[in-house]
Coordinates of C-alpha atoms in Angstrom, one line a residue:
Chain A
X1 CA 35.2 -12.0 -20.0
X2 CA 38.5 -12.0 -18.3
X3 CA 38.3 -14.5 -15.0
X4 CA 39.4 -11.2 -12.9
X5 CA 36.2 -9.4 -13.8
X6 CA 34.4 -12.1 -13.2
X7 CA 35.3 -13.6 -9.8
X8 CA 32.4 -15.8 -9.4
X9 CA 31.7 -17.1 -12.9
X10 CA 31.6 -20.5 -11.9
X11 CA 28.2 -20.3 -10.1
X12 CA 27.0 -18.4 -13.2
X13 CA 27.0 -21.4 -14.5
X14 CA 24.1 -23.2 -12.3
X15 CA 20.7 -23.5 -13.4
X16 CA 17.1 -23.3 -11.8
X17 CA 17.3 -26.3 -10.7
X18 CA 20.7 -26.2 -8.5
X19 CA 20.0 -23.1 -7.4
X20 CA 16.4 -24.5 -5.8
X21 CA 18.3 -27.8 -4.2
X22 CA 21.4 -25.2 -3.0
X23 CA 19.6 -22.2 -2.2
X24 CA 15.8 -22.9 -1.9
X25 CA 15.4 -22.9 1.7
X26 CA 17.7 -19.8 2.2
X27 CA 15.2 -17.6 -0.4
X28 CA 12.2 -19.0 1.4
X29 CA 14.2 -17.7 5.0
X30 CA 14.8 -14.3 3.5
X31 CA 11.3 -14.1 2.4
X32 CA 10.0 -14.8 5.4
X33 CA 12.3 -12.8 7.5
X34 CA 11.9 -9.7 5.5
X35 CA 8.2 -10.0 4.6
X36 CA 7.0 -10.7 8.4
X37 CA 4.1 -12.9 9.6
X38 CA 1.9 -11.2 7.4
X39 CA 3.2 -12.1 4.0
X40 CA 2.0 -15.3 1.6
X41 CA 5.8 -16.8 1.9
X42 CA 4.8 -19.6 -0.7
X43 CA 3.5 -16.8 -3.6
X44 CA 6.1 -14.9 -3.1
X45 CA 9.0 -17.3 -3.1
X46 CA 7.8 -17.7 -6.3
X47 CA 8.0 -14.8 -7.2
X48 CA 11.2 -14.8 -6.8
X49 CA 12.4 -17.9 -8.5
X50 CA 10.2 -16.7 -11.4
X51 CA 12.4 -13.2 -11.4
X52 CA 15.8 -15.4 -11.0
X53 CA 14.7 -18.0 -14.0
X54 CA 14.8 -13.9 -15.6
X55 CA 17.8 -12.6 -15.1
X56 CA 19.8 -16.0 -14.4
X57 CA 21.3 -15.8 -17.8
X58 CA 22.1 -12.2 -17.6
X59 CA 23.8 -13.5 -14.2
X60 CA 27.6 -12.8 -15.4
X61 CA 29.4 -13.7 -11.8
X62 CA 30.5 -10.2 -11.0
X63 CA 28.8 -10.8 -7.6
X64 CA 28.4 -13.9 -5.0
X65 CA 25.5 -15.4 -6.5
X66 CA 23.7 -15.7 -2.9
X67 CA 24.4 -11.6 -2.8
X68 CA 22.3 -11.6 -5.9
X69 CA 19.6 -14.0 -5.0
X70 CA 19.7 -11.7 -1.6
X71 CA 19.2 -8.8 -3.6
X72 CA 16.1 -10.2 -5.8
X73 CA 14.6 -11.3 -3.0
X74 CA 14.8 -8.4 -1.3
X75 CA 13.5 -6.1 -4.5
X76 CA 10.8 -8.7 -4.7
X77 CA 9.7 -8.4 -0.9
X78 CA 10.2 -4.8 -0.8
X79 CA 7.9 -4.3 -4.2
X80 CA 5.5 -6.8 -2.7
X81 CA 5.5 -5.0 0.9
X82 CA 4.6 -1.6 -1.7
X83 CA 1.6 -3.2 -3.0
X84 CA 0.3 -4.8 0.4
X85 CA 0.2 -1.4 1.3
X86 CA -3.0 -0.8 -0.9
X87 CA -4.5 -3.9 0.6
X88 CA -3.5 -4.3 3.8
X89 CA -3.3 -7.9 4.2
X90 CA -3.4 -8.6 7.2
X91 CA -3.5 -5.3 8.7
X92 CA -4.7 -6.3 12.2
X93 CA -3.4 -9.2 13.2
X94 CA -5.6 -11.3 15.7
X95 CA -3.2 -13.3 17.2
X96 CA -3.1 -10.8 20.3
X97 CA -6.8 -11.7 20.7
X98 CA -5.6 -15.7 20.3
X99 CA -3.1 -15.5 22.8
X100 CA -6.2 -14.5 25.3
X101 CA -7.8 -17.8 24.8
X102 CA -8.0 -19.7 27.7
X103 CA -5.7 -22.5 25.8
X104 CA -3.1 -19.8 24.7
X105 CA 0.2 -21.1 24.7
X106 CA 4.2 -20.1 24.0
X107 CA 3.8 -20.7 20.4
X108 CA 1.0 -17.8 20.3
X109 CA 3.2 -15.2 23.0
X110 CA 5.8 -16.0 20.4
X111 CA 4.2 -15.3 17.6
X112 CA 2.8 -12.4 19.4
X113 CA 6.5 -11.0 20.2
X114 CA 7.2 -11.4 16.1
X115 CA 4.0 -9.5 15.3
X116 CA 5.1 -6.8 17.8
X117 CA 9.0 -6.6 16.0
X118 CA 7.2 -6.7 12.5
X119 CA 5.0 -3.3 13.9
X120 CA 8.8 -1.6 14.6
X121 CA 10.3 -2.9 11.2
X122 CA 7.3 -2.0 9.6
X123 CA 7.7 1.4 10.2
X124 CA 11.6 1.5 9.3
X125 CA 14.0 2.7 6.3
X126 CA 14.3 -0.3 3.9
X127 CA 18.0 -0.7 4.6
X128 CA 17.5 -0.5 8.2
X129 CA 15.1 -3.2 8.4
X130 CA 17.1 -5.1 6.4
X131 CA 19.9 -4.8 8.5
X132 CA 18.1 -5.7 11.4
X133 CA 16.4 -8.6 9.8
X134 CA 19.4 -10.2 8.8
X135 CA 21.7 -9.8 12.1
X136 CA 19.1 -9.8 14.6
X137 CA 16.2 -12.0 13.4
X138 CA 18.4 -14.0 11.2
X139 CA 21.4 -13.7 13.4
X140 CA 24.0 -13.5 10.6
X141 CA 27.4 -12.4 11.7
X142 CA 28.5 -9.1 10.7
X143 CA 30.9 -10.7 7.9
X144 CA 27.5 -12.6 6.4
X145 CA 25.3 -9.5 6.3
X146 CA 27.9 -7.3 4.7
X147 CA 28.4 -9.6 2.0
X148 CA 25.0 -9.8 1.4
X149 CA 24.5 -6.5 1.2
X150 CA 27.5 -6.1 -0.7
X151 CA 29.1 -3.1 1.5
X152 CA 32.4 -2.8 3.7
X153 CA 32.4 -4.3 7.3
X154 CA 32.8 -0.9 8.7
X155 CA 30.1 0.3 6.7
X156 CA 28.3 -2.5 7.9
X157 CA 28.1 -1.6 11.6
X158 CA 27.3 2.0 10.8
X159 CA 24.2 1.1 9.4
X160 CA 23.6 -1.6 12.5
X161 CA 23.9 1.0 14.6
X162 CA 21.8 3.5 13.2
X163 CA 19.1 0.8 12.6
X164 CA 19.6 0.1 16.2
X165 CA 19.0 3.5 17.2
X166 CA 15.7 3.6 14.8
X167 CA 14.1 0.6 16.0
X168 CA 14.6 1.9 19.6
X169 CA 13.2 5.3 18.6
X170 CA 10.0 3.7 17.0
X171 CA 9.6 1.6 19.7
X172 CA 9.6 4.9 22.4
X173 CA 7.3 6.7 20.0
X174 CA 4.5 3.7 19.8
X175 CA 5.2 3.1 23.7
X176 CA 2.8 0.3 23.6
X177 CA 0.5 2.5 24.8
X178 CA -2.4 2.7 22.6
X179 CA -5.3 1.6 24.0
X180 CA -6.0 -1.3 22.2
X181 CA -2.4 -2.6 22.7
X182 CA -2.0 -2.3 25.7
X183 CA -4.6 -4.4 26.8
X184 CA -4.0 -8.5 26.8
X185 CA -0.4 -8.3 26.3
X186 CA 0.4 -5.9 28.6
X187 CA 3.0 -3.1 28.2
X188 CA 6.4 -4.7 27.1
X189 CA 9.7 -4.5 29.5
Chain B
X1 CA 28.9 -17.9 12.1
X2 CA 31.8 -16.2 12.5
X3 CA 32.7 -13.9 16.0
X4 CA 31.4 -10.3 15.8
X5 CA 32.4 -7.1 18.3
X6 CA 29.1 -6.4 18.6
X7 CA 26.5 -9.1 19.8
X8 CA 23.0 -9.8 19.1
X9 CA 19.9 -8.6 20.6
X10 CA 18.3 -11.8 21.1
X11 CA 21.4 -13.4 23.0
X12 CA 21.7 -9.6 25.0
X13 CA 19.2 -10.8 27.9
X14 CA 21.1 -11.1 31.3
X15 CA 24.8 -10.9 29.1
X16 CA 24.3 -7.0 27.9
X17 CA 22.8 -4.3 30.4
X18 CA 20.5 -2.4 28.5
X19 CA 20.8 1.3 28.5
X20 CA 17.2 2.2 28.7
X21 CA 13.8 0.5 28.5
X22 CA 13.1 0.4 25.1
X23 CA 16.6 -1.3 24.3
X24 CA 15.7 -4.1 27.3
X25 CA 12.2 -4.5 25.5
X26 CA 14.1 -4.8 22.5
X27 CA 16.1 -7.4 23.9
X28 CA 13.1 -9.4 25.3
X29 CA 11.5 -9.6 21.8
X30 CA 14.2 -10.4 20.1
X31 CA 14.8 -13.3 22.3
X32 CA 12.4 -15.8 21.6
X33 CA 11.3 -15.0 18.6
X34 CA 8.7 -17.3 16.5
X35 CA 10.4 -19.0 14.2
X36 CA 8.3 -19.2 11.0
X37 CA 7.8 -22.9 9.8
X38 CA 9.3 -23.7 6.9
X39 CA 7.7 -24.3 3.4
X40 CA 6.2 -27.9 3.0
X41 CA 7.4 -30.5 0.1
X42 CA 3.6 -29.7 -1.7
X43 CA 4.3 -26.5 -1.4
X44 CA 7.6 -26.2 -3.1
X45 CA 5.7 -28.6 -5.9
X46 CA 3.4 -25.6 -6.0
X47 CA 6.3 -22.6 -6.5
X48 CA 7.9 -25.2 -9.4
X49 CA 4.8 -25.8 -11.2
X50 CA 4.2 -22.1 -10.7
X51 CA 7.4 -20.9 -12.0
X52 CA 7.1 -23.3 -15.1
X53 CA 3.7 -21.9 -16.1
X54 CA 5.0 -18.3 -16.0
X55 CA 7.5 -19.3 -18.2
X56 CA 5.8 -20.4 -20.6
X57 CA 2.7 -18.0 -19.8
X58 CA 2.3 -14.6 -21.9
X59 CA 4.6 -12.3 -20.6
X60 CA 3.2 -10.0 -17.9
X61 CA 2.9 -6.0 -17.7
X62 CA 4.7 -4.9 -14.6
X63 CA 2.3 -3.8 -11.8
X64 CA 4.2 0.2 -12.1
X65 CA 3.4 0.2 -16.1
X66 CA 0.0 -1.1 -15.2
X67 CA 0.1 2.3 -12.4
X68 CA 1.6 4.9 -14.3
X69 CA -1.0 4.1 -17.4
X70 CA -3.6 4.5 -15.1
X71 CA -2.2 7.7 -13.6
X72 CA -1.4 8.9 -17.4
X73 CA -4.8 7.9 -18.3
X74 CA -6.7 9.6 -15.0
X75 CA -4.6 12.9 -16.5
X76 CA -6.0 12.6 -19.9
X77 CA -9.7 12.6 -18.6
X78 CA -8.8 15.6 -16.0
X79 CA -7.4 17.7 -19.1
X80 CA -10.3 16.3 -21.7
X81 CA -12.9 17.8 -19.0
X82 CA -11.3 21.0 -18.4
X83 CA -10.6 21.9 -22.2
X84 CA -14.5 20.7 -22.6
X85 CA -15.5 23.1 -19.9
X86 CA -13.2 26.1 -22.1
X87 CA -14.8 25.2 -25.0
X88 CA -18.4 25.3 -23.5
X89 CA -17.5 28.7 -22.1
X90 CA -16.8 30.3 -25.6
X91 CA -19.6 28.7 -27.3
X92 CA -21.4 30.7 -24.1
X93 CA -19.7 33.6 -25.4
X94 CA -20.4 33.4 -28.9
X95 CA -24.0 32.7 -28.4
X96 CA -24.8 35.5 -26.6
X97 CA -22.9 37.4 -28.7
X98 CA -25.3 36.2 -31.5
X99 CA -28.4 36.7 -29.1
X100 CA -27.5 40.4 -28.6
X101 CA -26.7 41.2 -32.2
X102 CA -30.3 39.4 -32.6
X103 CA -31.9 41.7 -30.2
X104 CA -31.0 45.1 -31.6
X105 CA -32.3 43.7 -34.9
X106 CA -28.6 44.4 -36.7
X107 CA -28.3 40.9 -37.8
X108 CA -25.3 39.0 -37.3
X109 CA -21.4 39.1 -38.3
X110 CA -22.2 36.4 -40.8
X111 CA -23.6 36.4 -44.1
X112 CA -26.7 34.6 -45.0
X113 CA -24.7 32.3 -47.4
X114 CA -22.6 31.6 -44.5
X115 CA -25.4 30.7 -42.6
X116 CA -27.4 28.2 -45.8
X117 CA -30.0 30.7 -46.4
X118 CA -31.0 32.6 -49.7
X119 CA -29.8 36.6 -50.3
X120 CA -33.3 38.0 -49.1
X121 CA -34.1 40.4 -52.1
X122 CA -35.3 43.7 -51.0
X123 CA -36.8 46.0 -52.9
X124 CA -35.5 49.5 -51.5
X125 CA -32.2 49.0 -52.5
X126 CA -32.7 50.0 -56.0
X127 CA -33.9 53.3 -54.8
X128 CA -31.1 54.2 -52.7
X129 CA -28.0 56.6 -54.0
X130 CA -24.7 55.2 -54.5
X131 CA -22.6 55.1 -51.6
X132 CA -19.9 57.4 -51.7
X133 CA -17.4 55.2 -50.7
X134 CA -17.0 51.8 -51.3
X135 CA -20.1 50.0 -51.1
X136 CA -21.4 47.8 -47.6
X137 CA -23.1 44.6 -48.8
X138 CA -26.6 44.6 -47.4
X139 CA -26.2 41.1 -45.1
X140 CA -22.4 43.0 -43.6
X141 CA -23.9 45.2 -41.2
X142 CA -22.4 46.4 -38.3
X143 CA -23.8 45.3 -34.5
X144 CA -24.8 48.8 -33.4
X145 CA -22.8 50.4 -30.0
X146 CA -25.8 49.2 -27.9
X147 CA -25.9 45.3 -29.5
X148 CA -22.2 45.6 -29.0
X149 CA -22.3 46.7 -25.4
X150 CA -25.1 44.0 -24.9
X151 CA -22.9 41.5 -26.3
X152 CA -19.9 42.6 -24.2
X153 CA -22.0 42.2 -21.1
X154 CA -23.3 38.9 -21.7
X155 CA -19.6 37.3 -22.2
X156 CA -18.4 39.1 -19.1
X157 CA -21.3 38.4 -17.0
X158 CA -20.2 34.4 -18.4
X159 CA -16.7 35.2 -17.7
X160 CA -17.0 36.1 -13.7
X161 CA -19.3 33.2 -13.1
X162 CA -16.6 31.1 -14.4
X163 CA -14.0 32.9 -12.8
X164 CA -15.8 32.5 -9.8
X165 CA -16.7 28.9 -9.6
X166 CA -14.1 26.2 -10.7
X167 CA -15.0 23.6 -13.4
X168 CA -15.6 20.6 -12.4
X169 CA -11.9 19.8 -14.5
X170 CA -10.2 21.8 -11.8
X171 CA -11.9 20.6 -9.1
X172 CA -10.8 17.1 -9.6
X173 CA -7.6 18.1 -10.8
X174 CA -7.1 19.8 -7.1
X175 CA -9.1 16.8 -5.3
X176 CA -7.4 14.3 -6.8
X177 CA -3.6 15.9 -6.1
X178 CA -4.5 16.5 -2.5
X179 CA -5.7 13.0 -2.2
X180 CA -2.4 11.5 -4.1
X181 CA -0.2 13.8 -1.7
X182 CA -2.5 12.1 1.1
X183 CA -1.3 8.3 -0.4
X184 CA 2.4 9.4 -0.9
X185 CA 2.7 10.4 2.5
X186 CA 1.2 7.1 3.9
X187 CA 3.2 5.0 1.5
X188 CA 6.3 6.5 2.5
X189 CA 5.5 5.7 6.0
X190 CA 4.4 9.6 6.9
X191 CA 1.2 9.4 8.8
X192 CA 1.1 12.4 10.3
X193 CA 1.7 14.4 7.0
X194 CA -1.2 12.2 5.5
X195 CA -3.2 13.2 8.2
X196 CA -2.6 16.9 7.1
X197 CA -3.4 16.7 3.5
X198 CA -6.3 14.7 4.5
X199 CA -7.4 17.6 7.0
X200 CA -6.7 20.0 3.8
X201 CA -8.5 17.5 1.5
X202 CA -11.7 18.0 4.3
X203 CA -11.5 21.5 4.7
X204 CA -11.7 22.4 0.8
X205 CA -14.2 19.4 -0.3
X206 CA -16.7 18.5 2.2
X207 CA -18.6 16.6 -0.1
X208 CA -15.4 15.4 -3.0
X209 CA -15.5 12.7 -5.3
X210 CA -13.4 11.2 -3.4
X211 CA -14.6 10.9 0.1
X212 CA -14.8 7.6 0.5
X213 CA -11.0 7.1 -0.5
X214 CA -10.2 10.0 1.9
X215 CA -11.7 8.3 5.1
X216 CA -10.5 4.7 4.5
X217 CA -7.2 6.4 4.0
X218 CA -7.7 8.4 7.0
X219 CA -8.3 5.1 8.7
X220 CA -4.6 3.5 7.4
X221 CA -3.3 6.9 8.8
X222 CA -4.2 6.1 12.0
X223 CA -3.5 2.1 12.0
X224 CA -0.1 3.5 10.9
X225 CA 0.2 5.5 14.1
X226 CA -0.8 3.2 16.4
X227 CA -4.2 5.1 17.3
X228 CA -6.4 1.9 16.7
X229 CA -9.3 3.9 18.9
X230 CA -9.7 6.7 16.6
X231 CA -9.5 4.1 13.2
X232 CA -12.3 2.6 15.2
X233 CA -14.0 5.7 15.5
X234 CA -14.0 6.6 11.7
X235 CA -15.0 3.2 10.6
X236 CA -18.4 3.4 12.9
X237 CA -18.8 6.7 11.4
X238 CA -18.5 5.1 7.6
X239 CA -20.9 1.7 9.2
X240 CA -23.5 3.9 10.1
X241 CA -24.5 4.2 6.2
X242 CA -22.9 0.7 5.7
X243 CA -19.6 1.5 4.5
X244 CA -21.9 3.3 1.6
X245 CA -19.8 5.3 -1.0
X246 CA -16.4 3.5 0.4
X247 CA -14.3 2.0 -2.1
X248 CA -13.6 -1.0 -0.8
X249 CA -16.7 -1.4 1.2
X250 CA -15.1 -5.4 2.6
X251 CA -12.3 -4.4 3.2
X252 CA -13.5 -1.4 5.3
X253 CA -15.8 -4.0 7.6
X254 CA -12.8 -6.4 7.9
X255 CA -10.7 -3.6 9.5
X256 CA -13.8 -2.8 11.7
X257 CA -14.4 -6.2 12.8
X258 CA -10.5 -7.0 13.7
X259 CA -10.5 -3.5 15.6
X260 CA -14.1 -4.7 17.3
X261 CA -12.0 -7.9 18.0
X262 CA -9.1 -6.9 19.6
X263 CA -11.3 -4.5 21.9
X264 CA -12.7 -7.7 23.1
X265 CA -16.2 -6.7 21.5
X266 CA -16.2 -9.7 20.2
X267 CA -20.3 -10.1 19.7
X268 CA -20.5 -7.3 17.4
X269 CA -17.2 -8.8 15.6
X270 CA -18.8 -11.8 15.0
X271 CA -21.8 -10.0 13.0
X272 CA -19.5 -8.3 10.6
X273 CA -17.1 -11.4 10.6
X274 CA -20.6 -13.2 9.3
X275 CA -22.0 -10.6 6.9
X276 CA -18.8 -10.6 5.4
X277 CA -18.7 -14.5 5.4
X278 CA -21.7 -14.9 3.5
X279 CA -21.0 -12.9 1.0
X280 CA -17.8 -13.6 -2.1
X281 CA -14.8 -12.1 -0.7
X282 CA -11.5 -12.2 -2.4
X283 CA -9.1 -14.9 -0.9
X284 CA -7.0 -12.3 1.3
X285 CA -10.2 -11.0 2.8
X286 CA -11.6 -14.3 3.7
X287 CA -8.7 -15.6 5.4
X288 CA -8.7 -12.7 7.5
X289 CA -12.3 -13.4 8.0
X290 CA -12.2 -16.7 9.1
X291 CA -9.6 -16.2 11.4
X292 CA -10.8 -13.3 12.9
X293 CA -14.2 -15.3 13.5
X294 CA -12.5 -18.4 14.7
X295 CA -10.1 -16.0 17.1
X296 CA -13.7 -14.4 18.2
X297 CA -15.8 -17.8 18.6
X298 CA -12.3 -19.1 20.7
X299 CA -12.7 -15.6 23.2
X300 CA -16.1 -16.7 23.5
X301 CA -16.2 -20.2 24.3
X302 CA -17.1 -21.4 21.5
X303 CA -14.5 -24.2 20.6
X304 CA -16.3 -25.7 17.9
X305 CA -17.3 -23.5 16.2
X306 CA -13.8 -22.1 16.1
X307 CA -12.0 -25.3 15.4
X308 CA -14.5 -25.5 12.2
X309 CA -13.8 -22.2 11.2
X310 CA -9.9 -22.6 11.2
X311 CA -10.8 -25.9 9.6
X312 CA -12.2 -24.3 6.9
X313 CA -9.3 -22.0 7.1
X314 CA -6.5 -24.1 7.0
X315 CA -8.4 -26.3 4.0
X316 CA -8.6 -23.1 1.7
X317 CA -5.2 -21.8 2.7
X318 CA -2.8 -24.7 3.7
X319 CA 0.0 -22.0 3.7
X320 CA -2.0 -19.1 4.1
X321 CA -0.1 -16.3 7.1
X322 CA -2.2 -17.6 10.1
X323 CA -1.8 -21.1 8.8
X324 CA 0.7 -21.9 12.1
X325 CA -1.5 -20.3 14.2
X326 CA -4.4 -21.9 13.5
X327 CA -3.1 -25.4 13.1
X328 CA -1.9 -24.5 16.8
X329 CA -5.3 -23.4 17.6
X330 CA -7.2 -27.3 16.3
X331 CA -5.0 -28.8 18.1
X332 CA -5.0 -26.9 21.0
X333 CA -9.1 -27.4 20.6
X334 CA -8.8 -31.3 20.1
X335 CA -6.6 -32.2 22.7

């Protein structure tokens, strides 16, 4: 393959076990910042490295090999996310409830605010939420995410801004104002 | 990280105005986010081991192949009952064709010899003339105009029943697309449009096959909305026959007891959070369980037997998803 086609071909060359001392952590990140407080981030890091020990030698270093781990790990979150569906795990979260106690402390308001941003993203476009998981939550630059998501800068903050604009409209169509959330918690600012 | 024109949420507060409410509450969650705690030495001995074994494992069916066989499979029984239902119609048909023919004593469109019997020897025959044309073999008789009629009333008759009432084939065939519209909605995040085809599903089968699958799916519908207060609602309908005919009867309580929960009902939260303990749930169920129990216990006072419930928790699921929480909880509860 001519080097030009093949900008990258270098890092095709890694194996498994490089790419869990290089990138481990990072996957395990991504998993857990697109998969929300609900997901089993252990199982399905696995599941990813099981679909990368796949396809690594069909890796050919056309793309930034951390674009491509991005991109199984988000195919493997987003198939996952498809399948919780029909079991809900972890449907209602009880940390609300937790955060009642009498010992309730910032760790559980916190993890109470992450619950409440999963609700929105749970309810969004895949591309939006993954736009907003990786600026906002993960707090990438701009440069980062589009790299990651292998599109133009401009293209980029197009999408930002129109996941923006979703998250904002989900969050005035939930309100908060269910019953049963707005009790405990009260109504967010 | 490199500069950007545009900057993020979580440092917006008190650097950004926000432009309306939801964008400040935005802002505020954003800002002090949990950070999820990352993955432990064992556990990354865990995902190796893991990844080895599937390597070396027998190669697995994708979970969509494992879906669209079902759904090919579900297709195969719709289409064997309805062209059983056909068939049992014409046999219908031709019975009481046969029955008529019977009645008017005109014998049958079949030959004896046809039908395993002897040629019955009658002795008339050899007194009759010759026919003039070409001779009618005695067992070839024609149904007489009445037998005919007869006949022609009894498959028609058959026919409008049918007509009338749907087999059971296309009764499932319409139950069962109504209720996979109801599922595509929800997966696709459409609640509202679920809500419809459920309504739909309601209106036309009262008493379907699949019921039980059309309320716990009407329950997701309105999790998905937001409208915890009416899930509520439908799962004490579906306890007051103990979640009988549901499909995933557990599951069903679970959701019940976290919505009892969060309504502070905690009492009644507990009892299901027990039944269900007793029993043998699947892991993701009895996490949820004994979370929600310890979470319940906690509202209640009860510290102990809280701290031994997310105890037993964090023993069975080290890294399960309320693992931080309820590590934060023991040691909230032994300080």
């Amino acid at each position: 393959m001519p080097a030009a086609e093949a900008p990258h071909v270098e890092e095709a060359r890694l194996d498994i076990e490089a790419i869990y001392s290089l990138h481990g952590s990072t996957i395990a990140g991504w998993v857990s910042s697109l998969g929300g407080p609900a997901v089993d981030v252990e199982d399905m890091v696995q599941e990813v490295f099981v679909a990368v020990q796949e396809q690594l030698p069909r890796f050919e270093g056309r793309a930034r090999l951390k674009t491509w781990l991005y991109r199984i790990t988000a195919n493997v979150v987003s198939n996952r996310r498809r399948r919780r569906w029909f079991a809900r795990e972890g449907r209602v979260e009880l940390d609300q409830l937790a955060a009642s106690a009498p010992s309730a402390d910032e760790t559980v308001a916190a993890a109470e605010r992450r619950r409440k941003v999963y609700a929105v993203l749970d309810r969004m476009k895949e591309r939006s939420r993954a736009v907003l998981v990786l600026f906002e939550i993960e707090e990438r630059s701009g440069e980062e995410v589009a790299e990651l998501l292998d599109v133009k800068l401009e293209t980029l903050w197009v999408w930002l801004h129109r996941a923006r604009a979703e998250f904002l409209q989900h969050l005035r169509r939930l309100g908060w104002e269910a019953p049963l959330r707005s009790e405990g918690s009260g109504r967010p600012r | 990280m490199s500069s950007t024109p545009v900057i993020h949420w979580r440092r917006s507060v008190g650097r950004v105005e926000a432009r309306s409410p939801e964008e400040q509450t935005a802002f505020a969650l954003f800002e002090r986010l949990a950070e999820p705690p990352p993955l432990s030495a064992a556990a990354w001995a865990r995902i190796r081991a893991g990844v080895e074994a599937k390597r070396r494992g027998p190669e697995r069916v994708p979970w969509t192949s494992r879906f669209v066989a079902r759904l090919a499979l579900a297709g195969l029984i719709a289409v064997g009952v309805q062209v059983a239902f056909a068939l049992g119609w014409r046999g219908i048909h031709e019975l009481g064709r046969y029955l008529s023919a019977q009645r008017e004593g005109s014998g049958v469109p079949q030959t004896p010899a046809v039908l395993g019997g002897a040629m019955p020897s009658d002795p008339s025959l050899g007194q009759l003339p010759p026919a003039p044309g070409p001779s009618r073999p005695p067992s070839m008789t024609v149904p007489s105009a009445e037998a005919a009629s007869a006949a022609t009333v009894v498959t028609r008759a058959a026919y409008r029943r049918a007509a009338s009432k749907p087999s059971e084939g296309q009764r499932l065939f319409e139950e069962s697309g109504l209720m996979a519209s109801a599922l595509r909605n929800l997966q696709a995040h459409r609640p509202a449009e679920a809500l419809q085809d459920l309504s739909r599903y309601h209106a036309r089968f009262s008493h379907g096959m699949m019921a039980g699958e059309a309320a716990l799916t009407e329950v997701r519908a309105y999790l998905d909305l937001g409208l915890d207060t009416k899930a509520l609602a439908r799962l004490e309908d579906l306890a007051r026959t103990d979640f009988e005919g549901i499909p995933r009867p557990d599951e069903a309580r679970l959701l019940r007891a976290e919505l009892l929960a969060r309504t502070r009902d905690c009492p009644r939260a507990i009892q299901d959070f027990d039944k269900l303990l007793v029993g043998h749930l699947e892991p993701a169920l009895d996490g949820r369980a004994l979370y929600g129990r310890a979470a319940c216990r906690a509202a209640l006072g009860d510290s102990t037997g809280s701290r031994a419930d997310l105890s037993t928790y964090l023993a069975r699921f080290p890294d399960g998803p309320f693992a931080g929480a309820a590590r934060a909880g023991v040691d909230r509860a032994t300080r």
